[in-house]
mmCIF file of C-alpha atoms and ligand atoms in Angstrom:
data_model
loop_
_atom_site.group_PDB
_atom_site.id
_atom_site.type_symbol
_atom_site.label_atom_id
_atom_site.label_comp_id
_atom_site.label_asym_id
_atom_site.label_seq_id
_atom_site.Cartn_x
_atom_site.Cartn_y
_atom_site.Cartn_z
ATOM 1 C CA MET A 1 88.394 74.492 131.441
ATOM 2 C CA PRO A 2 86.337 75.682 128.527
ATOM 3 C CA THR A 3 87.775 74.823 125.312
ATOM 4 C CA PRO A 4 86.412 76.442 121.714
ATOM 5 C CA PRO A 5 83.150 74.838 120.414
ATOM 6 C CA GLN A 6 84.713 72.371 117.995
ATOM 7 C CA LYS A 7 82.554 70.696 114.628
ATOM 8 C CA ASP A 8 83.085 67.184 113.262
ATOM 9 C CA TYR A 9 83.432 67.514 109.529
ATOM 10 C CA TYR A 10 84.677 64.141 109.104
ATOM 11 C CA GLY A 11 81.475 62.674 111.114
ATOM 12 C CA THR A 12 79.151 65.440 108.872
ATOM 13 C CA LEU A 13 80.366 64.073 105.748
ATOM 14 C CA GLY A 14 81.107 60.447 107.448
ATOM 15 C CA VAL A 15 84.759 60.038 105.826
ATOM 16 C CA LYS A 16 87.311 58.916 107.979
ATOM 17 C CA LYS A 17 90.100 61.670 109.518
ATOM 18 C CA THR A 18 92.538 59.691 106.851
ATOM 19 C CA ALA A 19 90.062 60.137 103.581
ATOM 20 C CA SER A 20 91.773 60.910 100.879
ATOM 21 C CA ALA A 21 90.656 64.404 98.860
ATOM 22 C CA GLU A 22 88.798 61.983 96.118
ATOM 23 C CA ASP A 23 87.264 60.404 99.086
ATOM 24 C CA ILE A 24 85.667 63.862 100.265
ATOM 25 C CA ARG A 25 84.551 64.634 97.063
ATOM 26 C CA LYS A 26 82.629 61.812 96.490
ATOM 27 C CA ALA A 27 80.838 61.667 100.080
ATOM 28 C CA PHE A 28 80.109 65.245 99.556
ATOM 29 C CA ARG A 29 78.604 64.451 96.254
ATOM 30 C CA LYS A 30 76.621 61.951 97.725
ATOM 31 C CA ALA A 31 75.455 64.096 100.692
ATOM 32 C CA ALA A 32 74.955 67.001 98.414
ATOM 33 C CA ARG A 33 72.369 65.111 95.949
ATOM 34 C CA LYS A 34 70.269 63.754 99.290
ATOM 35 C CA TYR A 35 69.954 67.383 100.984
ATOM 36 C CA HIS A 36 70.116 69.893 98.689
ATOM 37 C CA PRO A 37 67.256 72.299 99.167
ATOM 38 C CA ASP A 38 66.025 71.716 95.318
ATOM 39 C CA VAL A 39 65.550 67.960 96.208
ATOM 40 C CA ASN A 40 63.431 68.616 99.577
ATOM 41 C CA PRO A 41 61.462 71.572 99.055
ATOM 42 C CA GLY A 42 60.457 73.580 102.190
ATOM 43 C CA ASP A 43 62.574 70.802 104.467
ATOM 44 C CA LYS A 44 64.157 73.100 106.870
ATOM 45 C CA ARG A 45 66.079 70.069 108.240
ATOM 46 C CA ALA A 46 67.061 69.451 105.280
ATOM 47 C CA GLU A 47 67.966 72.795 104.291
ATOM 48 C CA GLU A 48 69.890 72.684 108.005
ATOM 49 C CA LYS A 49 72.249 69.816 106.792
ATOM 50 C CA PHE A 50 73.050 70.768 103.227
ATOM 51 C CA LYS A 51 74.530 73.778 105.057
ATOM 52 C CA GLU A 52 76.388 71.758 107.522
ATOM 53 C CA ILE A 53 77.789 69.314 104.441
ATOM 54 C CA SER A 54 78.660 72.332 102.251
ATOM 55 C CA GLU A 55 80.290 74.024 105.418
ATOM 56 C CA ALA A 56 82.585 71.003 106.007
ATOM 57 C CA ASN A 57 83.501 70.291 102.275
ATOM 58 C CA ASP A 58 84.369 73.742 101.808
ATOM 59 C CA VAL A 59 87.117 73.420 104.574
ATOM 60 C CA LEU A 60 88.279 69.869 103.835
ATOM 61 C CA SER A 61 88.122 69.756 100.118
ATOM 62 C CA ASP A 62 90.588 72.694 100.561
ATOM 63 C CA GLU A 63 94.213 71.248 101.851
ATOM 64 C CA LYS A 64 95.509 74.292 103.564
ATOM 65 C CA LYS A 65 92.312 74.813 105.227
ATOM 66 C CA ARG A 66 91.797 71.158 106.145
ATOM 67 C CA LYS A 67 95.623 71.110 107.273
ATOM 68 C CA ILE A 68 94.766 73.981 109.833
ATOM 69 C CA TYR A 69 91.263 72.563 110.796
ATOM 70 C CA ASP A 70 93.198 69.322 111.521
ATOM 71 C CA GLN A 71 95.644 70.829 113.599
ATOM 72 C CA VAL A 72 93.190 73.245 115.488
ATOM 73 C CA GLY A 73 90.158 71.577 115.736
ATOM 74 C CA PHE A 74 88.325 74.357 113.758
ATOM 75 C CA TYR A 75 88.506 76.622 110.928
ATOM 76 C CA SER A 76 88.726 80.511 110.694
ATOM 77 C CA ASP A 77 89.947 82.546 107.903
ATOM 78 C CA GLN A 78 92.122 84.362 110.390
ATOM 79 C CA ILE A 79 94.010 81.802 111.613
ATOM 80 C CA ASP A 80 97.518 81.663 109.297
ATOM 81 C CA PRO A 81 98.860 78.292 108.588
ATOM 82 C CA ALA A 82 102.025 79.383 111.089
ATOM 83 C CA THR A 83 99.677 79.824 114.141
ATOM 84 C CA ALA A 84 97.872 76.496 113.640
ATOM 85 C CA GLU A 85 101.308 74.575 113.410
ATOM 86 C CA ALA A 86 102.819 76.531 116.481
ATOM 87 C CA TYR A 87 99.236 75.564 118.389
ATOM 88 C CA ALA A 88 99.586 71.789 117.300
ATOM 89 C CA ARG A 89 102.734 71.608 118.540
ATOM 90 C CA ALA A 90 102.228 73.160 121.988
ATOM 91 C CA GLN A 91 99.629 70.742 121.968
ATOM 92 C CA ARG A 92 101.207 67.373 121.143
ATOM 93 C CA GLU A 93 104.272 68.913 123.601
ATOM 94 C CA GLY A 94 102.353 69.857 126.527
ATOM 95 C CA THR A 95 103.614 73.225 126.475
ATOM 96 C CA GLN A 96 101.661 76.901 126.304
ATOM 97 C CA PRO A 97 99.996 77.473 123.612
ATOM 98 C CA PRO A 98 100.536 80.856 121.314
ATOM 99 C CA ILE A 99 96.789 81.451 121.810
ATOM 100 C CA ASP A 100 95.008 80.351 125.365
ATOM 101 C CA PHE A 101 91.484 79.131 123.959
ATOM 102 C CA GLY A 102 91.147 77.960 127.885
ATOM 103 C CA GLY A 103 91.844 81.422 128.914
ATOM 104 C CA PHE A 104 88.607 82.553 127.312
ATOM 105 C CA ASP A 105 85.831 83.586 130.079
ATOM 106 C CA PHE A 106 82.557 82.002 128.253
ATOM 107 C CA SER A 107 80.846 82.418 131.420
ATOM 108 C CA GLY A 108 78.794 85.307 129.735
ATOM 109 C CA PHE A 109 77.376 82.556 127.311
ATOM 110 C CA GLN A 110 73.826 82.253 126.828
ATOM 111 C CA GLY A 111 72.552 79.080 128.909
ATOM 112 C CA GLY A 112 74.340 79.664 131.613
ATOM 113 C CA PRO A 113 77.168 77.291 132.567
ATOM 114 C CA ALA A 114 80.375 76.931 130.527
ATOM 115 C CA THR A 115 79.968 75.640 126.477
ATOM 116 C CA GLN A 116 81.119 72.451 126.358
ATOM 117 C CA ALA A 117 82.730 71.545 122.729
ATOM 118 C CA GLY A 118 80.887 70.803 119.938
ATOM 119 C CA SER A 119 77.161 71.418 121.909
ATOM 120 C CA GLY A 120 75.718 73.826 118.858
ATOM 121 C CA SER A 121 76.087 76.003 116.167
ATOM 122 C CA SER A 122 74.812 79.483 117.743
ATOM 123 C CA ALA A 123 77.750 78.702 120.270
ATOM 124 C CA TRP A 124 80.348 78.725 117.412
ATOM 125 C CA GLY A 125 79.074 81.784 115.687
ATOM 126 C CA SER A 126 79.464 83.619 118.856
ATOM 127 C CA PHE A 127 82.858 82.119 119.063
ATOM 128 C CA LYS A 128 83.488 82.657 115.615
ATOM 129 C CA ASP A 129 81.904 86.345 115.456
ATOM 130 C CA ILE A 130 84.974 87.408 117.949
ATOM 131 C CA PHE A 131 87.647 85.461 117.071
ATOM 132 C CA SER A 132 88.927 87.477 114.332
ATOM 133 C CA GLY A 133 89.097 90.215 116.947
ATOM 134 C CA ILE A 134 91.212 87.963 119.452
ATOM 135 C CA PHE A 135 93.931 87.203 117.008
ATOM 136 C CA THR A 136 93.997 90.696 115.466
ATOM 137 C CA GLY A 137 94.746 92.127 118.837
ATOM 138 C CA ALA A 138 97.356 89.615 119.309
ATOM 139 C CA GLN A 139 99.037 90.423 116.624
ATOM 140 C CA HIS A 140 99.217 94.047 118.062
ATOM 141 C CA GLN A 141 100.592 93.275 121.139
ATOM 142 C CA GLU A 142 103.588 91.412 119.442
ATOM 143 C CA GLN A 143 104.828 94.552 118.328
ATOM 144 C CA PRO A 144 108.158 95.204 119.802
ATOM 145 C CA ARG A 145 108.376 98.460 121.335
ATOM 146 C CA GLY A 146 112.254 98.656 121.440
ATOM 147 C CA PRO A 147 114.487 100.313 118.781
ATOM 148 C CA GLN A 148 113.185 100.070 115.453
ATOM 149 C CA PRO A 149 115.386 101.933 112.642
ATOM 150 C CA GLY A 150 114.149 105.190 110.696
ATOM 151 C CA THR A 151 112.267 104.986 107.015
ATOM 152 C CA ASP A 152 113.944 106.076 104.000
ATOM 153 C CA LEU A 153 113.104 109.207 102.459
ATOM 154 C CA GLU A 154 112.907 110.235 98.837
ATOM 155 C CA TYR A 155 112.463 113.300 96.792
ATOM 156 C CA GLN A 156 112.893 114.588 93.627
ATOM 157 C CA ALA A 157 115.680 117.529 93.860
ATOM 158 C CA THR A 158 115.788 119.904 90.813
ATOM 159 C CA VAL A 159 119.176 121.061 90.026
ATOM 160 C CA ASP A 160 119.986 124.399 88.087
ATOM 161 C CA PHE A 161 121.434 123.086 84.215
ATOM 162 C CA TRP A 162 125.188 124.913 84.936
ATOM 163 C CA THR A 163 125.194 123.114 88.439
ATOM 164 C CA ALA A 164 124.713 119.858 86.777
ATOM 165 C CA ILE A 165 127.446 120.137 84.354
ATOM 166 C CA ARG A 166 130.218 122.166 86.295
ATOM 167 C CA GLY A 167 128.898 120.057 90.464
ATOM 168 C CA GLY A 168 128.172 122.411 93.159
ATOM 169 C CA GLN A 169 126.350 122.529 96.306
ATOM 170 C CA ALA A 170 122.819 122.837 95.976
ATOM 171 C CA ARG A 171 120.126 122.207 98.267
ATOM 172 C CA ILE A 172 116.658 121.170 99.071
ATOM 173 C CA GLN A 173 113.745 121.227 101.445
ATOM 174 C CA ILE A 174 112.282 118.288 103.208
ATOM 175 C CA ASP A 175 110.245 116.909 105.994
ATOM 176 C CA ARG A 176 111.615 114.442 108.226
ATOM 177 C CA HIS A 177 110.972 112.701 111.134
ATOM 178 C CA GLU A 178 113.415 113.927 113.880
ATOM 179 C CA VAL A 179 114.319 112.783 117.345
ATOM 180 C CA CYS A 180 112.543 114.684 119.665
ATOM 181 C CA THR A 181 114.276 116.767 121.860
ATOM 182 C CA THR A 182 111.832 116.882 125.161
ATOM 183 C CA CYS A 183 112.180 112.801 125.737
ATOM 184 C CA HIS A 184 115.407 112.370 123.411
ATOM 185 C CA GLY A 185 113.244 109.690 121.865
ATOM 186 C CA ALA A 186 111.752 107.672 124.731
ATOM 187 C CA GLY A 187 108.265 108.857 123.865
ATOM 188 C CA ARG A 188 107.912 109.306 127.774
ATOM 189 C CA ILE A 189 108.981 111.559 130.317
ATOM 190 C CA GLY A 190 109.452 111.905 134.272
ATOM 191 C CA PRO A 191 109.343 108.798 136.826
ATOM 192 C CA GLU A 192 107.186 105.613 136.408
ATOM 193 C CA ILE A 193 104.060 105.614 138.223
ATOM 194 C CA GLN A 194 101.494 103.112 137.839
ATOM 195 C CA CYS A 195 99.623 102.328 134.958
ATOM 196 C CA SER A 196 95.999 103.837 134.548
ATOM 197 C CA GLU A 197 94.648 101.451 132.254
ATOM 198 C CA CYS A 198 95.338 98.540 134.094
ATOM 199 C CA HIS A 199 95.596 99.821 137.675
ATOM 200 C CA GLY A 200 99.324 97.933 137.803
ATOM 201 C CA THR A 201 97.845 94.560 136.758
ATOM 202 C CA GLY A 202 99.686 94.520 133.536
ATOM 203 C CA GLN A 203 96.485 92.891 131.960
ATOM 204 C CA VAL A 204 93.023 94.279 130.489
ATOM 205 C CA THR A 205 89.841 93.021 129.867
ATOM 206 C CA GLN A 206 88.501 92.952 126.778
ATOM 207 C CA MET A 207 84.950 91.846 125.499
ATOM 208 C CA GLY A 208 84.179 90.060 122.285
ATOM 209 C CA GLY A 209 80.396 89.563 121.970
ATOM 210 C CA ARG A 210 79.151 88.116 125.337
ATOM 211 C CA MET A 211 82.627 86.980 126.111
ATOM 212 C CA LYS A 212 85.236 88.110 128.042
ATOM 213 C CA PHE A 213 89.136 87.591 127.796
ATOM 214 C CA ASN A 214 92.397 89.243 129.163
ATOM 215 C CA ILE A 215 94.991 90.488 127.434
ATOM 216 C CA THR A 216 98.381 92.287 128.314
ATOM 217 C CA CYS A 217 97.771 96.114 128.868
ATOM 218 C CA PRO A 218 99.087 97.990 125.410
ATOM 219 C CA ASN A 219 99.822 100.886 127.205
ATOM 220 C CA CYS A 220 102.273 99.421 129.931
ATOM 221 C CA ASN A 221 103.133 96.395 128.363
ATOM 222 C CA GLY A 222 102.329 94.532 130.901
ATOM 223 C CA THR A 223 104.881 95.523 133.269
ATOM 224 C CA GLY A 224 101.955 97.432 135.100
ATOM 225 C CA ARG A 225 104.248 100.884 135.240
ATOM 226 C CA VAL A 226 104.497 103.839 133.110
ATOM 227 C CA ALA A 227 105.960 107.100 132.913
ATOM 228 C CA ASN A 228 104.159 110.034 131.383
ATOM 229 C CA LEU A 229 103.349 110.275 127.864
ATOM 230 C CA CYS A 230 106.113 113.090 126.186
ATOM 231 C CA PRO A 231 103.952 116.364 125.852
ATOM 232 C CA THR A 232 106.299 117.493 122.900
ATOM 233 C CA CYS A 233 105.561 114.136 120.632
ATOM 234 C CA HIS A 234 102.402 112.845 122.313
ATOM 235 C CA GLY A 235 104.821 109.542 122.713
ATOM 236 C CA GLU A 236 106.175 109.247 119.301
ATOM 237 C CA GLY A 237 109.331 109.544 119.891
ATOM 238 C CA THR A 238 109.829 111.650 116.726
ATOM 239 C CA LEU A 239 108.616 115.094 115.467
ATOM 240 C CA SER A 240 107.880 115.777 111.974
ATOM 241 C CA ARG A 241 110.198 118.818 110.900
ATOM 242 C CA SER A 242 110.824 120.988 107.713
ATOM 243 C CA GLU A 243 114.642 121.039 107.077
ATOM 244 C CA THR A 244 116.623 122.433 104.390
ATOM 245 C CA VAL A 245 119.253 119.625 103.104
ATOM 246 C CA GLU A 246 122.834 121.083 101.507
ATOM 247 C CA PHE A 247 124.100 118.165 99.345
ATOM 248 C CA ARG A 248 127.222 118.118 96.890
ATOM 249 C CA ILE A 249 126.728 117.650 93.170
ATOM 250 C CA LYS A 250 129.053 115.826 91.149
ATOM 251 C CA PRO A 251 130.213 117.423 88.079
ATOM 252 C CA GLY A 252 128.703 115.608 84.824
ATOM 253 C CA THR A 253 125.704 114.769 86.994
ATOM 254 C CA ARG A 254 122.940 113.363 84.939
ATOM 255 C CA ASP A 255 119.054 113.563 85.344
ATOM 256 C CA GLY A 256 117.613 110.598 86.811
ATOM 257 C CA GLN A 257 120.747 110.198 89.099
ATOM 258 C CA ARG A 258 120.315 108.785 92.587
ATOM 259 C CA ILE A 259 122.355 110.494 95.784
ATOM 260 C CA ARG A 260 122.732 108.739 98.557
ATOM 261 C CA LEU A 261 122.491 111.244 101.997
ATOM 262 C CA GLN A 262 123.156 108.928 104.933
ATOM 263 C CA GLY A 263 121.386 109.257 108.158
ATOM 264 C CA LYS A 264 119.186 111.949 106.811
ATOM 265 C CA GLY A 265 116.207 109.796 106.641
ATOM 266 C CA ASN A 266 113.715 109.496 109.160
ATOM 267 C CA ALA A 267 114.843 109.345 112.608
ATOM 268 C CA GLY A 268 114.962 105.615 114.446
ATOM 269 C CA ILE A 269 112.247 105.206 117.379
ATOM 270 C CA ASN A 270 113.941 104.119 120.658
ATOM 271 C CA GLY A 271 117.285 104.788 119.678
ATOM 272 C CA GLY A 272 117.038 103.238 116.529
ATOM 273 C CA PRO A 273 119.370 104.490 113.753
ATOM 274 C CA PRO A 274 118.369 106.999 110.854
ATOM 275 C CA GLY A 275 117.030 106.334 107.784
ATOM 276 C CA ASP A 276 118.901 107.153 104.692
ATOM 277 C CA LEU A 277 117.437 110.136 102.726
ATOM 278 C CA PHE A 278 117.288 109.634 98.461
ATOM 279 C CA LEU A 279 117.647 112.553 96.244
ATOM 280 C CA ILE A 280 116.823 111.878 92.500
ATOM 281 C CA VAL A 281 118.443 114.269 90.768
ATOM 282 C CA ARG A 282 116.416 116.254 87.762
ATOM 283 C CA THR A 283 118.382 118.745 85.697
ATOM 284 C CA GLY A 284 117.265 121.986 84.789
ATOM 285 C CA THR A 285 116.631 122.804 81.092
ATOM 286 C CA HIS A 286 118.845 125.656 79.129
ATOM 287 C CA PRO A 287 117.431 127.933 76.207
ATOM 288 C CA VAL A 288 120.150 127.075 73.886
ATOM 289 C CA PHE A 289 121.708 123.768 75.047
ATOM 290 C CA THR A 290 119.944 120.648 75.550
ATOM 291 C CA ARG A 291 121.902 117.771 77.541
ATOM 292 C CA GLN A 292 121.983 114.141 76.483
ATOM 293 C CA GLY A 293 123.918 112.155 78.896
ATOM 294 C CA ASP A 294 127.219 113.530 78.268
ATOM 295 C CA ASP A 295 126.620 115.047 74.989
ATOM 296 C CA ILE A 296 125.301 118.514 74.351
ATOM 297 C CA LEU A 297 123.097 119.084 71.566
ATOM 298 C CA ILE A 298 122.679 122.538 69.833
ATOM 299 C CA THR A 299 120.933 124.008 67.124
ATOM 300 C CA VAL A 300 122.619 126.516 64.627
ATOM 301 C CA PRO A 301 121.871 128.896 61.535
ATOM 302 C CA ILE A 302 124.068 128.999 58.566
ATOM 303 C CA THR A 303 123.455 131.345 55.838
ATOM 304 C CA VAL A 304 122.858 129.755 52.463
ATOM 305 C CA ALA A 305 126.355 131.095 51.355
ATOM 306 C CA GLU A 306 127.537 129.489 54.243
ATOM 307 C CA ALA A 307 126.077 126.301 53.463
ATOM 308 C CA ALA A 308 127.088 126.419 49.859
ATOM 309 C CA LEU A 309 130.386 127.460 50.207
ATOM 310 C CA GLY A 310 131.498 126.328 52.954
ATOM 311 C CA ALA A 311 132.720 128.620 56.021
ATOM 312 C CA LYS A 312 134.282 128.481 59.692
ATOM 313 C CA VAL A 313 131.421 130.101 62.592
ATOM 314 C CA GLU A 314 131.684 130.483 66.014
ATOM 315 C CA VAL A 315 128.930 128.423 67.971
ATOM 316 C CA PRO A 316 128.176 128.232 71.705
ATOM 317 C CA THR A 317 129.392 125.346 73.443
ATOM 318 C CA ILE A 318 129.334 125.018 77.336
ATOM 319 C CA ASP A 319 133.103 126.204 77.579
ATOM 320 C CA GLY A 320 131.982 129.457 75.921
ATOM 321 C CA ARG A 321 132.391 130.269 71.982
ATOM 322 C CA ALA A 322 134.244 127.676 69.371
ATOM 323 C CA GLN A 323 135.034 127.411 65.796
ATOM 324 C CA LEU A 324 133.014 125.234 63.894
ATOM 325 C CA LYS A 325 134.257 124.420 60.267
ATOM 326 C CA ILE A 326 130.587 124.476 58.075
ATOM 327 C CA PRO A 327 131.712 122.077 54.746
ATOM 328 C CA PRO A 328 130.962 123.270 51.233
ATOM 329 C CA GLY A 329 127.201 121.881 50.326
ATOM 330 C CA THR A 330 126.227 121.216 53.957
ATOM 331 C CA GLN A 331 122.463 120.551 53.714
ATOM 332 C CA GLY A 332 119.947 121.915 56.448
ATOM 333 C CA GLY A 333 119.140 119.108 59.122
ATOM 334 C CA GLN A 334 122.936 117.759 58.796
ATOM 335 C CA LYS A 335 124.535 117.204 62.154
ATOM 336 C CA LEU A 336 128.303 118.336 62.798
ATOM 337 C CA ARG A 337 130.162 116.488 65.802
ATOM 338 C CA MET A 338 132.415 118.656 67.949
ATOM 339 C CA ARG A 339 134.443 116.011 69.908
ATOM 340 C CA GLU A 340 135.203 116.493 73.049
ATOM 341 C CA ARG A 341 133.300 119.812 73.677
ATOM 342 C CA GLY A 342 130.435 118.282 76.050
ATOM 343 C CA VAL A 343 130.017 117.581 79.637
ATOM 344 C CA GLU A 344 132.770 116.000 81.464
ATOM 345 C CA SER A 345 131.390 112.630 82.266
ATOM 346 C CA ALA A 346 130.664 111.743 86.245
ATOM 347 C CA GLN A 347 130.917 108.004 86.038
ATOM 348 C CA ASN A 348 134.316 107.932 83.991
ATOM 349 C CA PRO A 349 136.285 111.202 85.388
ATOM 350 C CA GLY A 350 138.767 112.676 82.656
ATOM 351 C CA GLN A 351 136.047 111.638 79.568
ATOM 352 C CA ARG A 352 134.007 114.555 78.054
ATOM 353 C CA GLY A 353 130.890 114.313 76.068
ATOM 354 C CA ASP A 354 130.354 115.853 72.261
ATOM 355 C CA GLU A 355 128.931 118.903 71.304
ATOM 356 C CA ILE A 356 126.608 117.613 68.434
ATOM 357 C CA VAL A 357 125.504 120.849 66.212
ATOM 358 C CA THR A 358 122.425 120.379 63.963
ATOM 359 C CA VAL A 359 122.274 122.839 61.115
ATOM 360 C CA THR A 360 119.558 124.693 59.859
ATOM 361 C CA VAL A 361 119.778 126.875 56.775
ATOM 362 C CA ALA A 362 118.381 130.702 57.017
ATOM 363 C CA VAL A 363 117.148 131.472 53.412
ATOM 364 C CA PRO A 364 117.328 135.091 53.155
ATOM 365 C CA HIS A 365 114.281 137.306 52.071
ATOM 366 C CA LEU A 366 115.481 139.295 48.962
ATOM 367 C CA ASN A 367 113.856 142.720 49.130
ATOM 368 C CA ASP A 368 115.614 144.073 45.960
ATOM 369 C CA GLU A 369 115.445 143.506 42.637
ATOM 370 C CA ARG A 370 119.161 143.408 42.034
ATOM 371 C CA SER A 371 119.533 140.584 44.888
ATOM 372 C CA ARG A 372 116.664 138.592 42.885
ATOM 373 C CA GLU A 373 118.406 138.988 39.668
ATOM 374 C CA ILE A 374 121.342 136.989 41.336
ATOM 375 C CA MET A 375 119.513 134.592 42.778
ATOM 376 C CA ARG A 376 117.294 133.634 39.325
ATOM 377 C CA GLU A 377 121.129 133.879 37.743
ATOM 378 C CA LEU A 378 122.452 131.007 40.220
ATOM 379 C CA ALA A 379 119.621 129.142 39.526
ATOM 380 C CA ARG A 380 119.970 129.124 35.483
ATOM 381 C CA LEU A 381 123.419 128.110 36.167
ATOM 382 C CA ASN A 382 122.577 125.353 37.982
ATOM 383 C CA PRO A 383 119.790 123.443 36.730
ATOM 384 C CA ASN A 384 119.614 120.312 39.299
ATOM 385 C CA ASP A 385 116.341 119.449 40.399
ATOM 386 C CA PRO A 386 116.531 118.869 44.199
ATOM 387 C CA ARG A 387 113.139 116.296 43.855
ATOM 388 C CA LYS A 388 114.653 113.677 41.446
ATOM 389 C CA ALA A 389 115.499 111.441 43.465
ATOM 390 C CA LEU A 390 112.374 111.178 45.361
ATOM 391 C CA PHE A 391 110.838 110.304 42.362
ATOM 392 C CA GLU A 392 113.324 107.554 41.160
ATOM 393 C CA LYS A 393 112.836 105.703 44.549
ATOM 394 C CA ILE A 394 108.932 105.467 43.980
HETATM 395 ZN ZN1 ZN B 1 99.158 98.664 132.069
HETATM 396 ZN ZN1 ZN B 2 109.145 113.883 123.415
#
């Protein structure tokens, strides 16, 4: 049986298999000084040798690479440590390794008969070229074709300002994968016939460079028999469909809240359960009210007289009009709190937020002489400077 070409990295560096990292470092430096192209200008043999020791050092000086090399007999970036471990274990126990190197057909190799181990760099190069392909191929085949759960979906759902406060029904249009109604998710229909890819053998031959190797037929998963592809879903088992989903909004739902609709995500494959649909609620805005958690913010203008003398004014709340007491001497920008006039909390049932009123003072336009005279009179009676405190703080 042909085996993959191997390289004796330890021999190249002239160290034992048990060499420490320090031994390897020293051996490489010594050899590198001897064969470095700068020291041997124009010497092709030295250049080759330098490449070899560099490659050996690259693998042996890296703990992870060295372990894989020790286990498999060569190194490739495509071999993950778990595969190398499994391969080494199978070799020790004499069982079937996960990758059967002996199964490769090396007959197409340059030079006729099967290449023997360690017979040169050209063989190594070819092997390395196709190596990545073999491992990628193997990974694809290992994908199970059994039941797989559907994936979750996430959508943003904008909900009307009032619906978010009072609760109710809302709807959203989504695209989701549904089980194909023609094949009921199987992806195939009708009786099984001989697989056209492998002609019933369950194996197909792939070319890798000049080498041939057999892999399990991906069309029939090695069974040799397969039913026709479903014409509706082309074998997927699911179809993408636009759907309007209705969902319930709890009173007091806040912006950014997540709603989970179980089983409303994508359909599973081969009978797997569907995923979930997650909705992120975006609460709509209102021209007068602003929501801040369970509180409602509003800006309310009052007259100069109401601000100076105090008054009871009507302000809008989410329940309709309500009386707000303006204390005498209220300033523009002042915030007045109306307790429990906000939103009923979804988190803490029975609790309500507040309405927070920001007062602005509407200054009158004085268009007649009598009004202006009264204002001047008012100023004479109250000669306080509102900017005095500012200057005192400087
Ligand atoms: Zn097949
Ligand atoms: Zn189908």
